[in-house]
Coordinates of C-alpha atoms and ligand atoms in Angstrom, one line a residue:
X3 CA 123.4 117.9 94.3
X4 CA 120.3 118.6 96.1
X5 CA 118.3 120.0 93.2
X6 CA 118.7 115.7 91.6
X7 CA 116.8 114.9 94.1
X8 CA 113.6 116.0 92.8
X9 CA 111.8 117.3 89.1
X10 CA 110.9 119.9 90.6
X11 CA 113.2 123.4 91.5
X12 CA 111.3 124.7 94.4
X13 CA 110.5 123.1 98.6
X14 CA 108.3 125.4 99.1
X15 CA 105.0 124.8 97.5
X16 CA 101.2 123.9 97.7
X17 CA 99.5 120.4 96.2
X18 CA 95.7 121.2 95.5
X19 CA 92.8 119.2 94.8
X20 CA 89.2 118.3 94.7
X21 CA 90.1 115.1 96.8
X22 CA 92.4 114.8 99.4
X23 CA 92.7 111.7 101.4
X24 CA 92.9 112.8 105.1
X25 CA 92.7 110.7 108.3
X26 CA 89.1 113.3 108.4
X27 CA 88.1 112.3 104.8
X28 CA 88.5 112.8 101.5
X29 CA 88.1 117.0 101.2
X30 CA 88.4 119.7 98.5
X31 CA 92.1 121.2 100.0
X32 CA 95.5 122.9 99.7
X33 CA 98.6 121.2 101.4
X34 CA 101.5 123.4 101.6
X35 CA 104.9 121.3 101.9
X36 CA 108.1 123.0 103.2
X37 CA 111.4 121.5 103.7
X38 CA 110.1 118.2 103.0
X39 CA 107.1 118.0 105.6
X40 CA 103.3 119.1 105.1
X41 CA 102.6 122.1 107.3
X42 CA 99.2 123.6 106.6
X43 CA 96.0 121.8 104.9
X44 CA 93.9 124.6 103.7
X45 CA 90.2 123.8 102.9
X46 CA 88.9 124.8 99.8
X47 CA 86.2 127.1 101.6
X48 CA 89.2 128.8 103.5
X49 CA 91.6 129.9 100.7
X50 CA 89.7 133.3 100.9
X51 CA 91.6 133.8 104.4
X52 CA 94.7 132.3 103.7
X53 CA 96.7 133.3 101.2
X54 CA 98.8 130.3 99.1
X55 CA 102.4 131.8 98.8
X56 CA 104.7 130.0 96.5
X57 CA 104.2 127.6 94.1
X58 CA 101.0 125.7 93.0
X59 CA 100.6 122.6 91.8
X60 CA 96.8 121.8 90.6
X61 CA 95.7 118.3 90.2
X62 CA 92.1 119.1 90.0
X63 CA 90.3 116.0 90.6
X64 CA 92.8 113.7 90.8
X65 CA 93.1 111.7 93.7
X66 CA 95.9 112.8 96.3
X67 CA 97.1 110.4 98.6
X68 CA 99.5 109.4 101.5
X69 CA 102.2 107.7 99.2
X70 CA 101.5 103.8 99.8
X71 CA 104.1 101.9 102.2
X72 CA 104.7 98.4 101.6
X73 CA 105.6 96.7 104.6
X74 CA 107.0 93.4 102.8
X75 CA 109.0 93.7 99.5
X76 CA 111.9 91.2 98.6
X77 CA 114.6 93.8 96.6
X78 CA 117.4 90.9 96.7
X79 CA 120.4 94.0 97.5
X80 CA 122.9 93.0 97.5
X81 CA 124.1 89.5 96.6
X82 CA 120.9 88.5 94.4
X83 CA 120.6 92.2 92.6
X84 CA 120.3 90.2 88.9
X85 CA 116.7 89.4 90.9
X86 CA 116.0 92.9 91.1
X87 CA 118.1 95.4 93.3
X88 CA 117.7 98.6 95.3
X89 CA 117.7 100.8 92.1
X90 CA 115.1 99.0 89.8
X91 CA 112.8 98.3 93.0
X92 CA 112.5 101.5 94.1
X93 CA 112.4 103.1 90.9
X94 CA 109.2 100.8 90.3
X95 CA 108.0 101.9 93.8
X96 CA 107.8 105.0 93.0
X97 CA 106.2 105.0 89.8
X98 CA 103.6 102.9 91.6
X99 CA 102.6 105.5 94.4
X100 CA 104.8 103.6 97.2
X101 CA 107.0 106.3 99.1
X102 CA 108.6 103.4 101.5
X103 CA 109.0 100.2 101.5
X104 CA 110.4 97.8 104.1
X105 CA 112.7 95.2 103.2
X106 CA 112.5 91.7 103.9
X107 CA 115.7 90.2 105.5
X108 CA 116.0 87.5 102.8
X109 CA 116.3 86.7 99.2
X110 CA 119.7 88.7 98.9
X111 CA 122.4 87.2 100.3
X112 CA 123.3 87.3 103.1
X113 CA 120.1 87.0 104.8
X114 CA 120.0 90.1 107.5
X115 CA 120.1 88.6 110.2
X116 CA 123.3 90.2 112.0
X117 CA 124.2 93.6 112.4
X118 CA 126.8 92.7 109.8
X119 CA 124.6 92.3 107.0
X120 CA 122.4 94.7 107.8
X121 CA 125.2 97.7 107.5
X122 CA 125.7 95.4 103.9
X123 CA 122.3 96.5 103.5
X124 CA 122.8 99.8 104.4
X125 CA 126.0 100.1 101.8
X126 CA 123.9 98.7 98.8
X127 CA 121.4 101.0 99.6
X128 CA 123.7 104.6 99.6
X129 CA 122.4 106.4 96.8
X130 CA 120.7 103.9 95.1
X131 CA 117.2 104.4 96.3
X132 CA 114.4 106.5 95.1
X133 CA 112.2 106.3 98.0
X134 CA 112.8 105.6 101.6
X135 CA 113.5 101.8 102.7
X136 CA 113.4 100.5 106.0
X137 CA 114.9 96.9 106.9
X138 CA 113.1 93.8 108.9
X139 CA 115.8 91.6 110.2
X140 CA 115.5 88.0 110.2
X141 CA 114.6 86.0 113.2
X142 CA 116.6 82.3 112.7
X143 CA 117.3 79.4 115.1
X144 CA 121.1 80.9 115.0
X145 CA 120.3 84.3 116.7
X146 CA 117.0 83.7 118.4
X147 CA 118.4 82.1 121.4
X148 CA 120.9 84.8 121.5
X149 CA 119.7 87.6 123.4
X150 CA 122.4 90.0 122.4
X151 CA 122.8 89.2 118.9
X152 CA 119.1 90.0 118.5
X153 CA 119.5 92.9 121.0
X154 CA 122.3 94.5 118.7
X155 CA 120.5 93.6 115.6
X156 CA 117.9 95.9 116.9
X157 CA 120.1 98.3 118.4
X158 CA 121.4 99.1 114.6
X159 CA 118.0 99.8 113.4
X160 CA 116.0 96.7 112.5
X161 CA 112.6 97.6 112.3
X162 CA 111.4 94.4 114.1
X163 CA 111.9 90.8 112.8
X164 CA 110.6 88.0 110.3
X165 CA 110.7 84.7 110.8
X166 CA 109.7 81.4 108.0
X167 CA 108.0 78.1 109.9
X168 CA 108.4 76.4 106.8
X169 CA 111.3 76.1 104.5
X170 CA 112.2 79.7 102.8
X171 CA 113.8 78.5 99.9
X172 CA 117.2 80.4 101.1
X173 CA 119.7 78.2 102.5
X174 CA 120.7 81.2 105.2
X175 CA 117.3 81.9 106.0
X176 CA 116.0 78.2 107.8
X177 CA 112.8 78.2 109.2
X178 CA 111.7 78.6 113.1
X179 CA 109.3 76.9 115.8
X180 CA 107.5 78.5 117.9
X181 CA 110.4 78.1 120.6
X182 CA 112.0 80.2 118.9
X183 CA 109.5 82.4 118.1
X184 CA 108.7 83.0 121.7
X185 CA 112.4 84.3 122.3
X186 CA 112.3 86.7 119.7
X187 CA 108.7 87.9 121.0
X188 CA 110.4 88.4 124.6
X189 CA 113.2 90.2 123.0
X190 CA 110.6 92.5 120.6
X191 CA 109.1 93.2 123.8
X192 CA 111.5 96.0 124.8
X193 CA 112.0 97.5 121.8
X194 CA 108.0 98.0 121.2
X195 CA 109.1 96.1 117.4
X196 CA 107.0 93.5 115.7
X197 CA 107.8 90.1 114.8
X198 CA 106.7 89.0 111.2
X199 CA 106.1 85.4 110.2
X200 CA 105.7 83.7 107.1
X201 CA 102.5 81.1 108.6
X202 CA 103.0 77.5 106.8
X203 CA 103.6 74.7 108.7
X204 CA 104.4 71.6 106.2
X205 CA 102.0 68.9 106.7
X206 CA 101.8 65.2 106.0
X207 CA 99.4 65.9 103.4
X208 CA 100.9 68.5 101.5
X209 CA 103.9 66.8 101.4
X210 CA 102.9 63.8 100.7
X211 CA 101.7 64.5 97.3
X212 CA 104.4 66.0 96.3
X213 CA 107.2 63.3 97.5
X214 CA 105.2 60.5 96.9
X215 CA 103.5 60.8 93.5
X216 CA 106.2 61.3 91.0
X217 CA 103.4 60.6 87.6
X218 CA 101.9 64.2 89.1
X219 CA 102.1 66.5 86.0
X220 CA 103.8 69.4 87.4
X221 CA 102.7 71.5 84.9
X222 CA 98.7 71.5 86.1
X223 CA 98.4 74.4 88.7
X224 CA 95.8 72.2 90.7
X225 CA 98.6 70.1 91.5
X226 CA 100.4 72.7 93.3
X227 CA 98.1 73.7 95.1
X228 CA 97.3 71.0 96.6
X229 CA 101.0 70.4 97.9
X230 CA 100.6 73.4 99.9
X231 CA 97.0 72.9 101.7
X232 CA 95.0 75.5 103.5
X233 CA 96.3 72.7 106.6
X234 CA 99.1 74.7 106.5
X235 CA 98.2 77.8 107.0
X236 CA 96.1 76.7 109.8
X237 CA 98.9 74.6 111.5
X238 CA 101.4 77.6 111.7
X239 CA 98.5 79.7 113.2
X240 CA 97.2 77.8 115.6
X241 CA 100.9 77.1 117.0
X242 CA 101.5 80.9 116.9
X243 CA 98.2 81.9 118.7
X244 CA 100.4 79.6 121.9
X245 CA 103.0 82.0 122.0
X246 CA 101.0 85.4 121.0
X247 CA 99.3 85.2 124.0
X248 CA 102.2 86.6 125.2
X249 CA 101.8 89.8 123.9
X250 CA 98.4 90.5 125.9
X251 CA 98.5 93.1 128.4
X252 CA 100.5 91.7 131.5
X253 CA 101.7 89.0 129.6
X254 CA 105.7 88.0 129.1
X255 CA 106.1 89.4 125.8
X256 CA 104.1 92.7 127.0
X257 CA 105.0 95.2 123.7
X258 CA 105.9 92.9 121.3
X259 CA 103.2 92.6 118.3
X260 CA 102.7 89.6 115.9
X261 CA 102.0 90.3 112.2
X262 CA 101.0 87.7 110.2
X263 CA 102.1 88.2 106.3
X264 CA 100.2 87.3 103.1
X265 CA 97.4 85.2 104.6
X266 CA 96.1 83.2 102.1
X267 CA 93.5 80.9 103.4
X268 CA 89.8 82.8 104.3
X269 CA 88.8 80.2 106.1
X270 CA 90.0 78.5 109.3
X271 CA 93.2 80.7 109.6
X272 CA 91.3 83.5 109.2
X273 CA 88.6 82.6 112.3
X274 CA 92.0 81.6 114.7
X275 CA 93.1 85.0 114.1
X276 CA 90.4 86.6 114.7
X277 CA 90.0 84.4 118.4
X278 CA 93.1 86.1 119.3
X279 CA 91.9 89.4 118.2
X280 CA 89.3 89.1 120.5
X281 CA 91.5 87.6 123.0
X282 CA 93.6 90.3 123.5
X283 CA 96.3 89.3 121.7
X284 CA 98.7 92.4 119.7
X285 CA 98.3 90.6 116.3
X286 CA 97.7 91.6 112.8
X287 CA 97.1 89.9 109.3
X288 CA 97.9 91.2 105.8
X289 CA 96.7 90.3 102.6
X290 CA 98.3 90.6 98.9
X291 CA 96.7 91.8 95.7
X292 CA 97.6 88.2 94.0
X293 CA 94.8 86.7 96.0
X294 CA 92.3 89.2 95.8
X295 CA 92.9 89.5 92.5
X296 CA 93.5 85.7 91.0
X297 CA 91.7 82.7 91.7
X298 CA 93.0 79.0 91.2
X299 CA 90.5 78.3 88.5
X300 CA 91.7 80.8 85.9
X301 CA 95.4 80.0 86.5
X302 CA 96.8 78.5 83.0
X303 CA 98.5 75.3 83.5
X304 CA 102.5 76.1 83.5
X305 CA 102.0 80.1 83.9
X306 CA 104.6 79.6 86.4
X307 CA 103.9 83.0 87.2
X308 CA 101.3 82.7 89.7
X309 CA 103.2 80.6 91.7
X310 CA 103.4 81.8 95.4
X311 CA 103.2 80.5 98.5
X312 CA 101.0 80.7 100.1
X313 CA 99.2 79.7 96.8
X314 CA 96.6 81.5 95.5
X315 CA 93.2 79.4 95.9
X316 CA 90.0 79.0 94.7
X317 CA 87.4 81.9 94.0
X318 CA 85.3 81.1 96.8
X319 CA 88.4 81.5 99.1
X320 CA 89.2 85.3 97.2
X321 CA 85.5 85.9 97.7
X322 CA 85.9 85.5 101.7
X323 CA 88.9 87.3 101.5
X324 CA 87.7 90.7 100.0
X325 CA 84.8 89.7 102.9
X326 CA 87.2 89.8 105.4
X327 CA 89.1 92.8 104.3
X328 CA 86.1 94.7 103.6
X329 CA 84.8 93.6 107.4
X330 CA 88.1 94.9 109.1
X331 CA 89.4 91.5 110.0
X332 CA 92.4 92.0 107.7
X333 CA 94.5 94.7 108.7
X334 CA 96.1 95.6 105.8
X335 CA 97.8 95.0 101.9
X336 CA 101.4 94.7 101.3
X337 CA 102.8 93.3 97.9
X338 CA 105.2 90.5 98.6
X339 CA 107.0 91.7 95.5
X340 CA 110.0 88.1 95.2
X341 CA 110.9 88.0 92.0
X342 CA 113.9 86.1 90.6
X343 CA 115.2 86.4 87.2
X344 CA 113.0 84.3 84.6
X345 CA 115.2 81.7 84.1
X346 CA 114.1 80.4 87.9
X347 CA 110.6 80.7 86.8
X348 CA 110.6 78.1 84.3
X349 CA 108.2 79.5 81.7
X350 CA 108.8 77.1 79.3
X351 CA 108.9 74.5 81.2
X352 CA 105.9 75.1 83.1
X353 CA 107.0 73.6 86.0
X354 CA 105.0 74.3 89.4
X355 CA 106.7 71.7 91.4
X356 CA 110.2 73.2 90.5
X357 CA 110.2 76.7 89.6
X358 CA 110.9 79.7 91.7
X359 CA 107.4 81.1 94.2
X360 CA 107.3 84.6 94.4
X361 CA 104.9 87.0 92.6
X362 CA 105.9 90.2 90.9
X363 CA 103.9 93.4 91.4
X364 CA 106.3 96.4 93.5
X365 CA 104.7 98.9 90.7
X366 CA 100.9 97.4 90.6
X367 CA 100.1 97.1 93.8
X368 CA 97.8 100.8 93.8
X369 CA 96.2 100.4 90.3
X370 CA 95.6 96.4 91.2
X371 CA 93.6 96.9 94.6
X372 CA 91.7 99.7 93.3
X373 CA 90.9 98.2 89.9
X374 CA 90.0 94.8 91.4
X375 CA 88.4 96.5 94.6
X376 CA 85.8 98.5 92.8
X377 CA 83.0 95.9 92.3
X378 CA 83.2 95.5 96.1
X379 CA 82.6 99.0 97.0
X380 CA 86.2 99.7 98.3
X381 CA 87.0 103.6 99.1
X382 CA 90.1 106.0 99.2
X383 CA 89.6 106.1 102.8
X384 CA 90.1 102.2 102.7
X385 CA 93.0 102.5 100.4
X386 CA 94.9 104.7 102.2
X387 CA 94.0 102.7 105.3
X388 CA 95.4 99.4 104.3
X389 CA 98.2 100.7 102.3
X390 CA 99.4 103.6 104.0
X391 CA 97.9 104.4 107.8
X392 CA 98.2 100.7 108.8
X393 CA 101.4 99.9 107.7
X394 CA 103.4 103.0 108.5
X395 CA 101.9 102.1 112.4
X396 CA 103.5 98.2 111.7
X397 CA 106.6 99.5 110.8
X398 CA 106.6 102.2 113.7
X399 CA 106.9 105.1 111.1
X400 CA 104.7 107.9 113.3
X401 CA 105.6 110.8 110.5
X402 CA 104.8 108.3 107.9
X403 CA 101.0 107.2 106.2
X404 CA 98.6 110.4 106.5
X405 CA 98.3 113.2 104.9
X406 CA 98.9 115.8 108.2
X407 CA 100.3 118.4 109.5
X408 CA 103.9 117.9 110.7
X409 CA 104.0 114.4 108.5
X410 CA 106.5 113.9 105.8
X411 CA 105.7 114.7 102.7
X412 CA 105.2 111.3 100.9
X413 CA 102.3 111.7 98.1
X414 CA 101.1 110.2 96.0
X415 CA 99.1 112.1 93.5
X416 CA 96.7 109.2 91.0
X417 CA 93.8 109.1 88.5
X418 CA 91.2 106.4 89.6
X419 CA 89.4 106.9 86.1
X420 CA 92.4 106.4 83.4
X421 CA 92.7 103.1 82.4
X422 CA 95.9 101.2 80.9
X423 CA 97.1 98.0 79.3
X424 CA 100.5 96.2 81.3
X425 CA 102.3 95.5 78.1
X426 CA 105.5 96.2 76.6
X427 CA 104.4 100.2 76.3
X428 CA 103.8 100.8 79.1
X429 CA 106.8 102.3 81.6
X430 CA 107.7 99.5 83.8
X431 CA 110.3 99.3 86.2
X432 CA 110.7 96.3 87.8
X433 CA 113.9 94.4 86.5
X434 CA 111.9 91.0 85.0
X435 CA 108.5 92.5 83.9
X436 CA 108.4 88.9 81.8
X437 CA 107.6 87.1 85.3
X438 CA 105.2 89.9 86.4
X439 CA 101.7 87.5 86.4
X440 CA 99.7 91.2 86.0
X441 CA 101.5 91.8 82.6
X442 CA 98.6 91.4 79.7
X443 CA 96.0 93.1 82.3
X444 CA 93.9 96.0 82.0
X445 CA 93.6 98.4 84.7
X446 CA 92.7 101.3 85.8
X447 CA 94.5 103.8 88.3
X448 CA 97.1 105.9 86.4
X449 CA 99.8 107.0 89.3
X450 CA 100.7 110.8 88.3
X451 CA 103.1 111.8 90.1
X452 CA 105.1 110.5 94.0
X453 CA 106.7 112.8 96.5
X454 CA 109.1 111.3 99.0
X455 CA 109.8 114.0 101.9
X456 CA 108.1 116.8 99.3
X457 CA 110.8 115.7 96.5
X458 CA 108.8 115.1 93.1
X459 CA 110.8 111.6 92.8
X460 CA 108.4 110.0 89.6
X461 CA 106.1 112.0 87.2
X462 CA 104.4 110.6 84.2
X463 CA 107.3 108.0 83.1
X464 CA 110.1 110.2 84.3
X465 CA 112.6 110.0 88.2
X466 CA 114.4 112.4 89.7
X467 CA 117.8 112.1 88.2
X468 CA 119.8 111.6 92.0
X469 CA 118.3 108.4 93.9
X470 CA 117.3 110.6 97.0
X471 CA 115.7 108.4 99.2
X472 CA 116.5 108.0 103.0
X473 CA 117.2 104.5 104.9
X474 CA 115.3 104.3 107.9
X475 CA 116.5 102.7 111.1
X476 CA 114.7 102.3 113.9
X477 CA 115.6 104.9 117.3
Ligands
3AL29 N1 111.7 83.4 99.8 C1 110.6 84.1 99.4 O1 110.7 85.2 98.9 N2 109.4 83.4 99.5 C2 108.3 84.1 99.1 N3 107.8 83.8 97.8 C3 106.5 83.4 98.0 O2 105.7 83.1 97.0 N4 106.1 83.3 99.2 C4 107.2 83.7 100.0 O3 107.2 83.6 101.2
ZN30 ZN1 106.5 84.5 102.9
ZN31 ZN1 107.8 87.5 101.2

């Protein structure tokens, strides 16, 4: 029944607090939610002319927030749901302060690439998600020269598209050239939809020292990393920057927007994306917490853990990246939450070379930025921007990411001050905390409580009984 759906009995009721994050600042407010949407913000200095009727819920000054959308989140459902599954994942979202997330089209199997598997999507996901999940399809050399496969893949509700240029580790999911790429811009185009690309292009280098060297000791992280060199970062971008010109104004691929996902390297990949910036090009970067929060030097050797790909890099490199994030030349944070289940990982072994790439932080993600951000100066405006305002725009979600007047009501309501140890006491959702690499850290940022669509969905180590939260397809 309706009344699972949320810890709380009431819809109609007011959120106060000495800090509200708005898209006009952080202010002393009321926001009144009804049927699921925010309809009045009340200053403080106005309550005397407006009377609060209904419910109140006080959280002093506790930091209220748009709830945190994560544009990129592998949640394996259905075919790989021992990885970690709608339930689990969104459970974990929302006791992290994420109200949506958008799924990635691979890692459960099928891939989505088809309007086939994305109504499988849509049948693992009935009734099984706490908060609301959207869908990226998947952009493959099988549909990409397929107009109407892409078309109807679209048509069904794909928010836009991601697409690999190196291996994905998923034998459904092979990678795509910029040929390709350029199709499924043309196609975006008309729909107004992004394209999302995973930007690694395997070099000779790379390669080579992983092939060639068979004495390498797979357990030393160094050796990873340098399999997967900043080259190829670079070498995707630059071949990507061909075909976004397209998306400049008067260009072929007019409407169609190019998001580049988890950039790892600072450095050269970061300066060619910013020459398309200024070239006119519709493109945007994210980041992940993983590498503004981890540096290559203090990874362990075998803490198999940290392996991700991008890897994570020196601290120089993490350095340039808070730099560039700070600077506005990163758009915005998502989590690349791809787990698998510990066994892939290969903790004993310690094996970089073979084990499974994927870091595991859904629930973190708010506590992580904040606690690692504070040195640089980072503020709730910023948080909400690259967490909530930027990616809710990515994804095309216009009642989504602000706290406003006719949005939905996705909150989250935190405590920037409380600190916490990740171990074994503390409530933790994901399916495999064992591969999380951010279990054994302190942080601080205590999520209170999450409204999706003004439904208390997570308070304090408890969820809603009823898994309430809505798919979202794309009009
Ligand atoms: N298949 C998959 O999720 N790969 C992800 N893992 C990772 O570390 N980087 C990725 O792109
Ligand atoms: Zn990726
Ligand atoms: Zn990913």
């Amino acid at each position: 029944s309706h009344s699972e759906c949320s810890l709380l009995p009431y819809n109609h009721f007011w959120i106060t607090s000495k800090r509200i994050v708005t898209p006009q600042g952080v202010i002393s407010a009321a926001v009144e939610i009804k049927g699921g949407n925010i309809v009045s913000i009340v200053k403080e200095e106005d309550w005397h002319r407006n009377s609060k009727t209904g419910q109140v819920i006080d959280y002093g000054d506790a930091v209220i927030m748009p709830g945190l959308i994560d544009v990129h989140a592998h949640l394996d459902d259905p075919g790989r749901a021992e990885w970690e599954g709608f339930p689990s994942g969104t459970k974990a979202a929302a006791a992290g302060g994420i109200t949506t997330l958008i799924d990635m089209p691979l890692n459960s199997d099928p891939s989505t690439t088809s309007t086939e598997t994305l109504k499988l999507k849509l049948e693992a996901a009935e009734k099984r998600i706490y908060v609301d999940v959207g869908f990226w399809g998947g952009l493959v050399p099988e549909n990409a020269f397929n107009e109407s496969a892409l078309e109807a893949l679209l048509n069904a509700g794909a928010l836009g598209l991601k697409s690999f240029m190196c291996p994905s580790g998923i034998n459904d999911f092979p990678m795509t050239d910029a040929s390709h790429i350029k199709e499924g811009l043309a196609v975006l185009a008309r729909y107004k939809r992004p394209l999302l690309v995973h930007a690694e292009i395997q070099q000779d280098s790379g390669r080579h020292v992983e092939l060639e060297d068979d004495t390498l000791d797979s357990r030393l992280y160094s050796n990873y990393l340098k399999t997967r060199p900043p080259s190829w970062e670079q070498a995707a971008i630059s071949e990507l920057l061909t075909v976004a010109k397209d998306t400049r104004i008067g260009g072929p691929a007019e409407g169609a927007h190019l998001h580049i996902v988890h950039l790892s390297d600072a450095s050269s990949s970061l300066d060619l994306i910013k020459e398309a910036k200024s070239n006119g090009c519709s493109i945007t970067v994210e980041t992940c917490p993983h590498y503004l929060a981890f540096s290559a030097e203090e990874i362990k050797d075998g803490d198999t853990r940290f392996k991700c790909a991008p890897p994570i890099r020196d601290s120089a490199n993490k350095e340039k990246l808070w730099e560039a994030l700070m600077g506005g030349h990163i758009d915005m944070l998502s989590s690349d939450h791809s787990p698998t289940v510990p066994e892939l990982k290969l903790l004993d072994e310690g094996n970089f070379l073979k084990a499974w790439g994927g870091i595991s932080s859904l629930q973190f993600v708010l506590p992580v930025t904040w606690s690692y951000g504070r040195k640089y100066g980072v503020t709730l405006e910023q948080l909400a921007s690259w967490w909530s305002e930027r990616p809710a725009k990515l994804a095309g979600q216009a009642s989504k990411g602000a706290i406003a007047v006719g949005n939905h009501a996705d909150i989250v309501a935190w405590d920037p001050d409380t600190e916490f140890d990740l171990n074994d006491d503390h409530p933790i959702y994901i399916k495999h905390p064992s591969i999380s690499a951010y279990l054994g850290s302190r942080l601080s940022g205590k999520v209170l409580a999450t409204f999706v669509r003004g439904n208390l969905v997570y308070k304090e180590g408890n969820h809603a009984p009823a898994a309430c939260g809505s798919p979202i397809l794309a009009k």
